[in-house]
Each structure stands twice: as C-alpha cells, then as structure tokens.
Short mmCIF file of C-alpha atoms in Angstrom, two decimals:
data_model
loop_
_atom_site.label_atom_id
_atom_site.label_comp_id
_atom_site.label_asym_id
_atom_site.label_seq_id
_atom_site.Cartn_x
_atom_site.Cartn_y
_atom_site.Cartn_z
CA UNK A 281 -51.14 77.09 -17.79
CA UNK A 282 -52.93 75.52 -14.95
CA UNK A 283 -56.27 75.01 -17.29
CA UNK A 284 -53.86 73.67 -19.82
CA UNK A 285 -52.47 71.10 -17.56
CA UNK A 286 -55.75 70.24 -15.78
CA UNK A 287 -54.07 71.26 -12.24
CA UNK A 288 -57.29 71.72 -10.33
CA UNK A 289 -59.09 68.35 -11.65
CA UNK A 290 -55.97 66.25 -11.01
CA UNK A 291 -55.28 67.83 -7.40
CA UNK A 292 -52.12 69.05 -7.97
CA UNK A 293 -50.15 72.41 -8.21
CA UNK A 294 -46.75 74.12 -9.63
CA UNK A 295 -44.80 73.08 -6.68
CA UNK A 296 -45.45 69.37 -6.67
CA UNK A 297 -45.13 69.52 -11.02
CA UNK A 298 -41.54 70.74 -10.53
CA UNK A 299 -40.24 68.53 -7.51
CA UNK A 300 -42.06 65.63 -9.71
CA UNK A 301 -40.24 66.38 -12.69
CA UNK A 302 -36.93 67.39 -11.12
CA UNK A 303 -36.97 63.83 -9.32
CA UNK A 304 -37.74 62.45 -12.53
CA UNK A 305 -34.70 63.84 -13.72
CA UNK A 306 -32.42 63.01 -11.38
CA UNK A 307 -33.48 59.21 -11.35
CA UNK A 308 -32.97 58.95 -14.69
CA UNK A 309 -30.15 61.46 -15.42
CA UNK A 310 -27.37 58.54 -15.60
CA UNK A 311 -28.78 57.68 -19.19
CA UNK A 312 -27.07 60.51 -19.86
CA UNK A 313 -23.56 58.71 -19.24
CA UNK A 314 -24.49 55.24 -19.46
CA UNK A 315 -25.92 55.76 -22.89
CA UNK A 316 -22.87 57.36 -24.99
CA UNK A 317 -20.53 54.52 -23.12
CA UNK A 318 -22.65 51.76 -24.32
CA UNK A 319 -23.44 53.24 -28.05
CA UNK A 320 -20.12 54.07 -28.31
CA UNK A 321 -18.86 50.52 -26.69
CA UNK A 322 -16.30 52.35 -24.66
CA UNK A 323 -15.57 48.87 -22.51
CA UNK A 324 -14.34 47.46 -25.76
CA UNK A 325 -10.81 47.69 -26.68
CA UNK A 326 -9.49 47.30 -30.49
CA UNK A 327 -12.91 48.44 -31.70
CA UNK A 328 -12.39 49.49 -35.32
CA UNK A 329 -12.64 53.91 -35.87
CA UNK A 330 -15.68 52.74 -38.33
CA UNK A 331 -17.53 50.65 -35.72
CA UNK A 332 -17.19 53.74 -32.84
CA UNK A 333 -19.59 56.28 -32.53
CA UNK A 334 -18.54 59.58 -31.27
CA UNK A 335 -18.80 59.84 -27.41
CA UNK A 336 -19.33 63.54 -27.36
CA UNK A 337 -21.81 63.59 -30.34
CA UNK A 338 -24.16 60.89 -28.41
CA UNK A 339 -24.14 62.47 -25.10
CA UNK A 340 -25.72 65.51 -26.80
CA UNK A 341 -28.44 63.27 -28.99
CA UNK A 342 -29.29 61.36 -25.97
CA UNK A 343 -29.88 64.93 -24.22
CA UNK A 344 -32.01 66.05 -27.14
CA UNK A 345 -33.68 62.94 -27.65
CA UNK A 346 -34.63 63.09 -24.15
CA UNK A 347 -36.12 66.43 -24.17
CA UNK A 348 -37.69 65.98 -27.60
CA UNK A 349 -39.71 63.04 -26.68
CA UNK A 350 -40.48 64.39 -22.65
CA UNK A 351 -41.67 67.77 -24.17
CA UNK A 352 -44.35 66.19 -26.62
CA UNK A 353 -45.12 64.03 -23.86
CA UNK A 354 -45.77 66.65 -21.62
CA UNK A 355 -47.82 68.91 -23.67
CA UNK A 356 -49.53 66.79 -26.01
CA UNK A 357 -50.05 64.05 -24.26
CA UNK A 358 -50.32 65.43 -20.75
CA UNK A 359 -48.62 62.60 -18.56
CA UNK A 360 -45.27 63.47 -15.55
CA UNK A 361 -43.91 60.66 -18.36
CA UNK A 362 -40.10 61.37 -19.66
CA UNK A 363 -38.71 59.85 -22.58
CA UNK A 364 -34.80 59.13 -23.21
CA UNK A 365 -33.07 56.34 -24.65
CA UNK A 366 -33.76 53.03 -23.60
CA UNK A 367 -31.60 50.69 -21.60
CA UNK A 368 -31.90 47.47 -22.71
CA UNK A 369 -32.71 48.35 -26.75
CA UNK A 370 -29.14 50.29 -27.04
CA UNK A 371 -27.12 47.52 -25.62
CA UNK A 372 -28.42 45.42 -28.25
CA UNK A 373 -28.01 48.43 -30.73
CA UNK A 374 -24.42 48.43 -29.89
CA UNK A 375 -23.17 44.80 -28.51
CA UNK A 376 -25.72 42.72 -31.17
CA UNK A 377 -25.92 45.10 -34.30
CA UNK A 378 -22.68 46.85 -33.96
CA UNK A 379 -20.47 44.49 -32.81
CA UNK A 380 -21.47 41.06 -33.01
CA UNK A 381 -22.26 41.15 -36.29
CA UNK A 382 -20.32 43.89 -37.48
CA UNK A 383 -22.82 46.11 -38.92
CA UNK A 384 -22.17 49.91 -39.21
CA UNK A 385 -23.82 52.26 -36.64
CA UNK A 386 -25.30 54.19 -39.33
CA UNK A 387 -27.40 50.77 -40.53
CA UNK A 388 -28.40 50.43 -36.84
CA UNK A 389 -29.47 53.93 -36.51
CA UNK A 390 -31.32 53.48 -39.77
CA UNK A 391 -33.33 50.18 -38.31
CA UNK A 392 -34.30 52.48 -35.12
CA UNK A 393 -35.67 55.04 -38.10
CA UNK A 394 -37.39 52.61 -40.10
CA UNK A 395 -39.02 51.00 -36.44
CA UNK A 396 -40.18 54.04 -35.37
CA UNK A 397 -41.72 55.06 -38.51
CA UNK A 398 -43.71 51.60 -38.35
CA UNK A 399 -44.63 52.73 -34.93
CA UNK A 400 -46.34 55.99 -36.09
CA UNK A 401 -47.77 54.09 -38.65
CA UNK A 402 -49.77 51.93 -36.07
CA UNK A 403 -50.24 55.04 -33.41
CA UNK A 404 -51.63 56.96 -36.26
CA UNK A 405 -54.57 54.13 -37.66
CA UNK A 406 -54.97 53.56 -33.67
CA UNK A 407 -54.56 50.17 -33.83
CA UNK A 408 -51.70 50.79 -31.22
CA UNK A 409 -53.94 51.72 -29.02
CA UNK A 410 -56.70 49.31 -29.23
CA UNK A 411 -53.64 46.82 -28.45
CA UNK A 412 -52.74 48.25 -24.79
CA UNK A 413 -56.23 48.39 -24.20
CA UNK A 414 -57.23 44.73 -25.16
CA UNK A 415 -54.83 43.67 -22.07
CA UNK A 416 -56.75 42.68 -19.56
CA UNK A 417 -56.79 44.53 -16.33
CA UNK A 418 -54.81 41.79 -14.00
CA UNK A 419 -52.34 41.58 -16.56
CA UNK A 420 -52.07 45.33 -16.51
CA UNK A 421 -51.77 45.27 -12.59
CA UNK A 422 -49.15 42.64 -12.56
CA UNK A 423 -47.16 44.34 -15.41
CA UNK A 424 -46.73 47.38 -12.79
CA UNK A 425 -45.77 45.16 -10.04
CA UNK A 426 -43.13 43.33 -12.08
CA UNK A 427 -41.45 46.67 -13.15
CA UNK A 428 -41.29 47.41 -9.53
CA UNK A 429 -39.79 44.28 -8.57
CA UNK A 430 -37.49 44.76 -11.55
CA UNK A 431 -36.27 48.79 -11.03
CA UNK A 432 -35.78 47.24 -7.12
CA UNK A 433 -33.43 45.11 -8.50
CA UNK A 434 -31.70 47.04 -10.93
CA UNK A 435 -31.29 49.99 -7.90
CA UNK A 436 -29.92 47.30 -5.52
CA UNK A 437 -27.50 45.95 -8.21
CA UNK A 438 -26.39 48.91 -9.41
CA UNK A 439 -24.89 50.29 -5.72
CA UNK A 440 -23.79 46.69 -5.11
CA UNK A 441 -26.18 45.60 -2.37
CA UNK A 442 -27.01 42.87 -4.25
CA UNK A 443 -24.16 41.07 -6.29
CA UNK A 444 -23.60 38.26 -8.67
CA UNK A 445 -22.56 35.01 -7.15
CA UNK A 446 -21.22 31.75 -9.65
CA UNK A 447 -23.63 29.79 -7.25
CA UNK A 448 -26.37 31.32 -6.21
CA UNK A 449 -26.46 34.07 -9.15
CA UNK A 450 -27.30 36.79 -6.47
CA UNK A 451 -25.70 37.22 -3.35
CA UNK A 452 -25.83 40.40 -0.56
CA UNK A 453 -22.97 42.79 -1.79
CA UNK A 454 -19.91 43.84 0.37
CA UNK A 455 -21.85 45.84 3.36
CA UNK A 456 -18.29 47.37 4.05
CA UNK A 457 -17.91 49.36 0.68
CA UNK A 458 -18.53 53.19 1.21
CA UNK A 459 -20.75 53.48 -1.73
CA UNK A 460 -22.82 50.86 -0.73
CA UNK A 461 -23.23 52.23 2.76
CA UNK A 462 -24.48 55.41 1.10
CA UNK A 463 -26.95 53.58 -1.00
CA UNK A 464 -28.04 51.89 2.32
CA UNK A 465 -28.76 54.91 4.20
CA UNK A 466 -30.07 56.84 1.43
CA UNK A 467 -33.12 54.13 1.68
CA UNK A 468 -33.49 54.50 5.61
CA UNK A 469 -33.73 57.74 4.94
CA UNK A 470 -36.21 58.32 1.83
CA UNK A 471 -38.04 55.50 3.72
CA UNK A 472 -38.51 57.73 6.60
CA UNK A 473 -39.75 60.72 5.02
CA UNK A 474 -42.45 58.66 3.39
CA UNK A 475 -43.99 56.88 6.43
CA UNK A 476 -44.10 60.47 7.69
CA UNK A 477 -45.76 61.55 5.08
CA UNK A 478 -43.26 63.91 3.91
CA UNK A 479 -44.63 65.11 -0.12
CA UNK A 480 -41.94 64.97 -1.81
CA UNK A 481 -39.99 62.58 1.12
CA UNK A 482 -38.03 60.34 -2.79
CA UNK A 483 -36.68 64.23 -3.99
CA UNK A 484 -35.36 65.29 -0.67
CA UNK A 485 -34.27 61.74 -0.13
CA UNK A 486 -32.09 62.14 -3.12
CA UNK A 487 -30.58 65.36 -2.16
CA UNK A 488 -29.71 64.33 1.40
CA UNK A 489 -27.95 61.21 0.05
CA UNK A 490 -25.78 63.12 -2.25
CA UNK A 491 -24.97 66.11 0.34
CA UNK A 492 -23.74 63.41 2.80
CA UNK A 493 -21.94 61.41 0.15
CA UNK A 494 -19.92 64.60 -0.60
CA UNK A 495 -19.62 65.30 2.59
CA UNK A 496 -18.19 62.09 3.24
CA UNK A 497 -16.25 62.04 0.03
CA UNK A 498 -17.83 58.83 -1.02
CA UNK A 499 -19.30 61.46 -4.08
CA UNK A 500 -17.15 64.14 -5.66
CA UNK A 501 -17.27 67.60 -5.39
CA UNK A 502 -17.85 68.33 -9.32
CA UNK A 503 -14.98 70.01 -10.59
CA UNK A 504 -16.27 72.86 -12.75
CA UNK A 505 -19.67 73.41 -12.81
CA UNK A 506 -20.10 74.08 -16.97
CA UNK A 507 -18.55 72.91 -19.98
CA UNK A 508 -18.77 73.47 -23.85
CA UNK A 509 -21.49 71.30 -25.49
CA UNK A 510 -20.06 68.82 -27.68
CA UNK A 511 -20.41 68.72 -31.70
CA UNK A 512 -23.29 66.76 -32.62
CA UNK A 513 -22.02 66.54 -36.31
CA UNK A 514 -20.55 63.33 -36.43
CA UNK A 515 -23.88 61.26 -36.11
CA UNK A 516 -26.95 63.97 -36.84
CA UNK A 517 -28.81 62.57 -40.02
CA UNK A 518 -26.20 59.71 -40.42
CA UNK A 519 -28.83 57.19 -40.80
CA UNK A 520 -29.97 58.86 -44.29
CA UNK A 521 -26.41 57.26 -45.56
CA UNK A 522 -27.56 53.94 -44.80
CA UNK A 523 -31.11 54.15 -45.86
CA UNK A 524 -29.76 54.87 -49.70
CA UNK A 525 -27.20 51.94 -49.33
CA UNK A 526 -28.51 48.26 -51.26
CA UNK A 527 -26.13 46.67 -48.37
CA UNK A 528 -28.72 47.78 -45.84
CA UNK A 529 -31.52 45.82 -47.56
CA UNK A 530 -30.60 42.42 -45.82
CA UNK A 531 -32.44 39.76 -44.05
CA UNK A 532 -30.16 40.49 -40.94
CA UNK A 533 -31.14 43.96 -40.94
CA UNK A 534 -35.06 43.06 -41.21
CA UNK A 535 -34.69 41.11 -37.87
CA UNK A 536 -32.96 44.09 -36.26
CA UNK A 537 -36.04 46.29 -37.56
CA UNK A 538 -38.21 43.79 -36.03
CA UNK A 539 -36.91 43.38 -32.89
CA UNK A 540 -36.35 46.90 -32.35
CA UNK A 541 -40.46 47.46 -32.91
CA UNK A 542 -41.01 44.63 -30.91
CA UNK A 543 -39.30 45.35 -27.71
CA UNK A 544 -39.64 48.51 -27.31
CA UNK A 545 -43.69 48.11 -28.13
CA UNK A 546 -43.85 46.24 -24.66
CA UNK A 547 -41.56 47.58 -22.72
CA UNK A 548 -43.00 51.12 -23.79
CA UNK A 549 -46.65 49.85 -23.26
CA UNK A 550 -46.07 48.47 -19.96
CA UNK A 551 -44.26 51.79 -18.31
CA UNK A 552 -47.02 53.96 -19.79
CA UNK A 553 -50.05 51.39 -18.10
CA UNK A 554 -47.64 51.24 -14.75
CA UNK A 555 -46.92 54.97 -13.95
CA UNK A 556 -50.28 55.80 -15.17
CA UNK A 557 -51.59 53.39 -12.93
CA UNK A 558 -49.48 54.94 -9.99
CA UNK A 559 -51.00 58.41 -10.36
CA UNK A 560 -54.19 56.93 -10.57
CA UNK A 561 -54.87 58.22 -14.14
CA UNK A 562 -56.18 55.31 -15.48
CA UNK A 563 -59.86 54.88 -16.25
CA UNK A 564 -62.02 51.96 -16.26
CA UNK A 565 -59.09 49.84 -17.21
CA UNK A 566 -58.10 51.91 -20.35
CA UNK A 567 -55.60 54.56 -20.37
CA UNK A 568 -56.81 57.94 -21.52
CA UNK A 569 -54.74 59.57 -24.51
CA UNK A 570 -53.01 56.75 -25.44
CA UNK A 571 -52.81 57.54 -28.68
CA UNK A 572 -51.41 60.70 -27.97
CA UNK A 573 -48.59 59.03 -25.40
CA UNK A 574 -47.65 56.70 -27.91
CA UNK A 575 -47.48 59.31 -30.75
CA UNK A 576 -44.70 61.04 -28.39
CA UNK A 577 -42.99 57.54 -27.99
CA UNK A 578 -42.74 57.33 -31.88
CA UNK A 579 -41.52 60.54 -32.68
CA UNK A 580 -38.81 60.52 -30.32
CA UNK A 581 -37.80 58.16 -31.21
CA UNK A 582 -37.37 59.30 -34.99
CA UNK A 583 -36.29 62.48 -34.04
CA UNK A 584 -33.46 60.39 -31.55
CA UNK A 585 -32.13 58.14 -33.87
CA UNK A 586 -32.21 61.43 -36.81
CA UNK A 587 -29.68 63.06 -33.78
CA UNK A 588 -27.66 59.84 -32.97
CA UNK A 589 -28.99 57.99 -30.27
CA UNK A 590 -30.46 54.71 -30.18
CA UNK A 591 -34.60 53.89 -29.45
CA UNK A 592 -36.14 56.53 -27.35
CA UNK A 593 -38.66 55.24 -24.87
CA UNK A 594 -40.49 55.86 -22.12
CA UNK A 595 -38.84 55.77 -18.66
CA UNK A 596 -40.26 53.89 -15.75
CA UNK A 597 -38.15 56.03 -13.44
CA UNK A 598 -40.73 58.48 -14.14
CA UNK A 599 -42.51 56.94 -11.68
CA UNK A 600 -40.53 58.17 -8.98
CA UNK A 601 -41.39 61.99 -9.96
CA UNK A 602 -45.20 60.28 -9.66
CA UNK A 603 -44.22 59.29 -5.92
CA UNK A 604 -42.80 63.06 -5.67
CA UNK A 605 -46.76 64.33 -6.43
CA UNK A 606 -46.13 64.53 -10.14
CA UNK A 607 -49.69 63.72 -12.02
CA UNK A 608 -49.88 66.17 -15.27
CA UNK A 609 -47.38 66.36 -18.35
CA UNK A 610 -46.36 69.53 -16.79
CA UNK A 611 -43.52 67.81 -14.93
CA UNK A 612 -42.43 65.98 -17.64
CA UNK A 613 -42.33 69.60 -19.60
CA UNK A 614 -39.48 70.33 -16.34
CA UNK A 615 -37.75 67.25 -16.99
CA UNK A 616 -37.39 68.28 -20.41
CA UNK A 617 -36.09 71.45 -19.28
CA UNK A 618 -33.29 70.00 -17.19
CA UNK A 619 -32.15 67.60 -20.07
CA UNK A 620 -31.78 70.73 -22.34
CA UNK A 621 -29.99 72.18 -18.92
CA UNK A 622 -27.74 69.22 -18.43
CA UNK A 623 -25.90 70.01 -22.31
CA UNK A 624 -24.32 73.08 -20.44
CA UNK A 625 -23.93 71.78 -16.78
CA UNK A 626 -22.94 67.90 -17.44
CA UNK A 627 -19.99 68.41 -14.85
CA UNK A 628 -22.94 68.34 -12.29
CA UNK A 629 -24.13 65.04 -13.09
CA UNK A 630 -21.26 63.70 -11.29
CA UNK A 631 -23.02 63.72 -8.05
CA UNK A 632 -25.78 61.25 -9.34
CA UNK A 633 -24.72 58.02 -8.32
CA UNK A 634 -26.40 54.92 -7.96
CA UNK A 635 -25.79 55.21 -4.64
CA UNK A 636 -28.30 58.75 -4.74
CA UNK A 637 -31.05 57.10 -7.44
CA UNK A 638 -30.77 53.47 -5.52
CA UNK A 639 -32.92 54.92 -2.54
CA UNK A 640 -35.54 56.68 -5.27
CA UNK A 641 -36.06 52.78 -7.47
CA UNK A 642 -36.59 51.02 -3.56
CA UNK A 643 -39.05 52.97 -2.29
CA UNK A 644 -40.62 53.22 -6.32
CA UNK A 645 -40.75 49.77 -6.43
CA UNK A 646 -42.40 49.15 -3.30
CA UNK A 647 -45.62 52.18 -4.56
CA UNK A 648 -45.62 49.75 -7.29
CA UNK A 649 -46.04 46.73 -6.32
CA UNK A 650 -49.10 48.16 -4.28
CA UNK A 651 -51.05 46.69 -7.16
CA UNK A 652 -50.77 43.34 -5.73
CA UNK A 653 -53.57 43.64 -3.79
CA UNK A 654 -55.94 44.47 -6.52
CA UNK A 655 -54.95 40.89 -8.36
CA UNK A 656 -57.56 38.56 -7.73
CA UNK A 657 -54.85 35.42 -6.47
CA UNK A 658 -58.17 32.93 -5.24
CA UNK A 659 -58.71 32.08 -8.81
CA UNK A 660 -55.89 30.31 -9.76
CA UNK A 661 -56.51 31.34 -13.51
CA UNK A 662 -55.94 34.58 -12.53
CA UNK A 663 -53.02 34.16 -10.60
CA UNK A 664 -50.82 31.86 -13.31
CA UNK A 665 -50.49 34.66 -15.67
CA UNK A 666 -49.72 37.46 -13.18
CA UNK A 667 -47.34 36.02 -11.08
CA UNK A 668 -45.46 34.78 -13.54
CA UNK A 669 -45.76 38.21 -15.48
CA UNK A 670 -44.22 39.47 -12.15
CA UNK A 671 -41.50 36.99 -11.14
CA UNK A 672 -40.26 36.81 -14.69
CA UNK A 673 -39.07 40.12 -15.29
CA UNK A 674 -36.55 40.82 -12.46
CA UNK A 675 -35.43 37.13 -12.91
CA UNK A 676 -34.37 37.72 -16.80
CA UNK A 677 -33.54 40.76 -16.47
CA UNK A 678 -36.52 41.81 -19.25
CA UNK A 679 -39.61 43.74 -19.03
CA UNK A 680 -40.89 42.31 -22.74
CA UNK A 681 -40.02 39.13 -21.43
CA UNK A 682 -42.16 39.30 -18.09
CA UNK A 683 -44.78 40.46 -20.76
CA UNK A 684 -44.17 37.61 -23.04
CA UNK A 685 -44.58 34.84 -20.45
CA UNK A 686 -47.53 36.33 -18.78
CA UNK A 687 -49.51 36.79 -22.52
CA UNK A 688 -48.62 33.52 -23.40
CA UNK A 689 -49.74 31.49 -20.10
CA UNK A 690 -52.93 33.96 -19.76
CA UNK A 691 -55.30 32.49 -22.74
CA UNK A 692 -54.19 28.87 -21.73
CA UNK A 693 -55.27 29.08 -18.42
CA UNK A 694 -58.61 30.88 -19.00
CA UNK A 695 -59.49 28.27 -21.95
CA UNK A 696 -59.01 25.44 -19.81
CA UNK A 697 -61.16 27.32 -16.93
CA UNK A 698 -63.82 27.84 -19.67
CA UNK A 699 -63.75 31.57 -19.82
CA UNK A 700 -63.01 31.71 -23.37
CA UNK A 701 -65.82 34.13 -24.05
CA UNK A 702 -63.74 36.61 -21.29
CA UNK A 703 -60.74 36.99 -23.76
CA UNK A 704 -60.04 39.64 -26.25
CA UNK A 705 -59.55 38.48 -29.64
CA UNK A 706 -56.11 40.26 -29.73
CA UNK A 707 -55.12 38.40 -26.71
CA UNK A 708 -54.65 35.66 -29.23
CA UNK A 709 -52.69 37.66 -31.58
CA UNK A 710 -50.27 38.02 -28.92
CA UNK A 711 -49.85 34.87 -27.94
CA UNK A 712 -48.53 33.89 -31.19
CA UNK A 713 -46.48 37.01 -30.97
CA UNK A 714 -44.96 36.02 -28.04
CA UNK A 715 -44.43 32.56 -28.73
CA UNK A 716 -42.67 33.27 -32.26
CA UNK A 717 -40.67 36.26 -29.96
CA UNK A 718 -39.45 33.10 -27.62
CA UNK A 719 -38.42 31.59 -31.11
CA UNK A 720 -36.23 34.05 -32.52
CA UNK A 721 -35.15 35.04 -28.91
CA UNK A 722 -32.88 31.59 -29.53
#
C-alpha cells in the first residue's frame, strides 16, 4: 500500500493520509445537506410535485457521487483530491434549469450526462490536458491565491462574520451572535496550533470548535447517532427518460449542456492546479497525471448525475486535508470512505457547522495565498492578469469568472509589452472562450 501510494517519495505516512482525508471530509461534509436542499429547491414554496426532486433520494446520490469520484481519484489518479457535487453548478441546475425556465429535472440531469461525456471525450484524446498545461505559470499561481481569497470569504460569510450590507455590500456580522463567536474562536484557535507547528493543528482545530460548541450548546448534541439510508429509486437512471424524449433536443437545452462543460472545466482545472500546488506536487509548471485527475472528474460526474445528483467536481476544500499533511490519493481513498460512512451515520453531521469548517477555509486560504510571493508584480504585464484573476473571484462570487477575466486581460497585456512569442497558442483560444462566456453570461 505504501509503494502504491508513493508514501516514502512524497514524505508522508498512514497517520497524516487519514487526518488529511478525515479533515477533508469534514470541511466539505455540508455538501451533503446543502446539496439535496438546493436540487430539491426546498426554500421554494408552491414548487410543482414534477419540478421536486426527492430530498432523501439526492442526499444518497450526492454521498455516492462523492465517493465514486474521491475513490478513482485516489487510486488512479493518486492526489488527497475529493470529488462531490459542486456548489455553484447545482444552483444553476436547480434555480436556472429547473425553475426559471421550467425544465424537468430529468432534462437537467440528462445535460450533466451529455457534459460529462464531452468531458471524457476531451480527457481521453488529451487535449484536456494540454489545455491546463498551456496556462502559464503566474496565471496558475494567481488562480490558487484567488480560490483562497474566495473559500476565506465564503467561510466568513457562511458563520456571519462578514454580512451583506444594501450599502456597502459587505459589512462585519453581529459579533454578539453565539454562532459567530464560535466561528471566531475556532480561528484563534486553529491559528494557534499552526504557528506552533502543530501537524495536523486545521483537524484538531475542527474538533475543538465543535466539542466547545456542544458544550456550550451553540451545536447540538445529535440525537441518534444512525438512521436508515434513504431510497435512491426515485432519481437513479432518470436521465435515460429524457435522453429518448424529442422535447429534450432544444436550443435551450444545448446552452445548459454548454455551460455545464464550461464551468465546471475551470472551476475543476483551477482546484486541481491550486491544491496540487499546495502539496507541492506540481512539476516544472505542469501537473503530473492530469489526465488521470481529470478522467476521475469526468466519470463522476457521469456516474453522479446516472445516481441523481447534479455535476460532480473537484473540491477545493480538499486543500485543507493538504494543510492537515495530506499529499497522496490515499487520503482522498479515506474521504471516500467516510462519504460511504456518512449514508448510515448522517445524524452526526449535525455537529458540522459553519461555525466548525469556518476556522479550516481561514487558515486554508491564508496557505494559499502563499503563492503571492512567487508572482512576479515588478512587471506590470505580469501583474494585470493575476491580480485581477485574484480580486475577481471573491468579488463575483465565481471561480470561472476570476479565470475568465484573468485569460482575457493576460494576452492583451503581453502583446502590447511585445512578448507575443511568450504566449501559448491556446492562450488565444481562450480568450475568445472567455470573451463569448462574458457574452452569454448576459
């Protein structure tokens, strides 16, 4: 196992795999409830019985889906990277597809397929590859440091330390509010442990901020411990329904294909360059396997959308099992584990708040943005695409976005600098991409 893994050339060892992947887990655990809500539009009143998914029935696919994708991760692609459904893609599965234009779940499931068979399609001729590895490397750095920036902000809004304000957008949160207070100390303390050099200091961070928020009664003691799994029946293979219907073969439908593939291209793309830059397993400016990494990302994605769930991707939370001392696809083979886990023990998921994984997305986002410092910010060239690759993605709330803005600014600015000899052919590709994305993003 440890010659399968590569334990002794990537300094690491079973105990740091496990804490790695179990931290992985427990940042990114609340997929498992945010995910069926959102599919299943369960703020929504008056939705029609046709338009609702089943709550139950997602909650297990997103499980699956999860441990699907993190297992072929792990073992054929051999990166601490876990897969689950992506935020972002499945609020547009359910409150674009689904409900504002009133297309049946089954068709949107069905355009998730369809995307993710395009998606093997390019992994397989390697042309997906060649794609991540035209980016040039300060794009690449500043990609990790805006998806740093950006979990930092989704952690702080999440526990309500940061809060909306009509005008300023963002203002500091109610400092008063129990939760909050948790959230707040849960960073002083996972902040701690890792300027002593505690390995490990985000895990045990976690579990000290949910003790003391039960202890405290800010958390809940979980009521039962297991519970039935639900019956996946009412969405497994419900797609195939709407893949042999003519009414699925619209225009509409095309975009929805299209901007599935799109998206979650990017946003996969930069997680995989950004925790793989964290634990230091990329090599001269390429990432090793990427084939293989993005072969996992595809079928998981078919596999999740076969179960129920919308685009499985990979999780930039899994970066916080990196700061934890994950490095091999080992821990993402114990992530997996725990997914399959959570079907029986959901009851326990209670305790994962956003006031426990807040603490875990700070101090991640603060590894990441170490980057910074490799960004060459003298040559002004250099700097125009990066920083506004960074700044872009907390500020709309989009990592493709960031991407977008970043690709399209960084052949201007080295044309006009006469470097054009410096840029990748497919750098121009994507800035028409990108520019046609901004386009249809109207």
């Amino acid at each position: 196992m440890k010659k399968f893994f590569k334990f002794e050339e990537l300094g690491t060892n079973y105990r740091k795999e496990f804490i790695g992947g179990f931290t992985t887990f427990l940042a990114m655990a609340y997929i498992l409830a945010v995910n069926p809500f959102t599919l299943t539009l369960g703020d929504v009143a008056d939705l029609p019985d046709a338009l609702r998914m089943d709550y139950g029935a997602v909650f297990v696919a997103t499980a699956l889906a999860a441990a699907v994708g993190s297992l072929i991760m792990g073992i054929f692609a051999n990166y601490p990277i876990a897969l689950a459904p992506g935020l972002g893609l499945n609020a547009y599965f359910a409150y674009t597809v689904i409900l504002t234009q009133g297309q049946p779940w089954e068709y949107a499931l069905a355009a998730v397929f369809i995307s993710s068979v395009f998606f093997l399609l390019l992994t397989i001729s390697g042309l997906r590859e060649k794609l991540i590895n035209a980016i040039p490397v300060e794009l690449k750095l500043a990609i990790g440091a805006g998806i740093g920036l950006f979990i930092t902000f989704i952690g702080l809004q999440n526990s309500k330390i940061i809060v909306d304000n009509p005008a300023t957008l963002v203002h500091i949160g109610d400092l008063s509010n129990s939760s909050t207070l948790l959230a707040i100390f849960g960073i002083f303390v996972t902040v701690i442990l890792m300027v002593r050099g505690i390995h490990g200091g985000v895990f045990y961070g976690m579990i000290i901020t949910a003790v003391v928020g039960m202890i405290f009664g800010v958390i809940d003691t979980p009521s039962k411990v297991v519970s039935t799994v639900p019956s996946m029946e009412p969405t497994f293979g419900a797609l195939f329904s709407a893949l042999g219907d003519p009414g699925f073969y619209t225009q509409s439908m095309l975009i929805v294909v299209l901007t599935f593939l799109f998206v979650d291209f990017f946003d996969n793309a930069g997680t995989l360059v950004a925790v793989a830059n964290q634990a230091g397993l990329m090599k001269d400016n390429k990432l090793p396997r990427a084939g293989k990494a993005l072969f996992a990302d595809s079928i998981a994605s078919m596999v999740g959308s076969i179960f129920g769930t919308s685009t499985t991707t990979s999780y930039v939370e899994s970066s916080a099992g990196v700061a934890a001392g994950a490095r091999t696809g080992f821990a993402a083979v114990v992530t997996a584990g725990f997914f399959l886990l959570s079907l029986f023990f959901f009851p326990l998921l209670e305790v994962v708040t956003s006031a426990v994984t807040t603490p875990a997305l700070v101090v991640v986002g603060i590894l990441m943005v170490s980057s910074l410092g490799k960004i060459e910010w003298t040559k002004f060239e250099v700097a125009v695409p990066a920083f506004l690759t960074i700044v872009a993605m907390p500020l709309t709330y989009s990592i493709a976005t960031g991407i977008a803005v970043g690709f399209i600014f960084y052949p201007i600015v080295m044309i006009v600098k006469g470097r054009i000899k410096e840029i990748n052919p497919i750098m121009y590709v994507f800035f028409v991409i990108f520019a046609l994305y901004f386009v249809f993003l109207q």
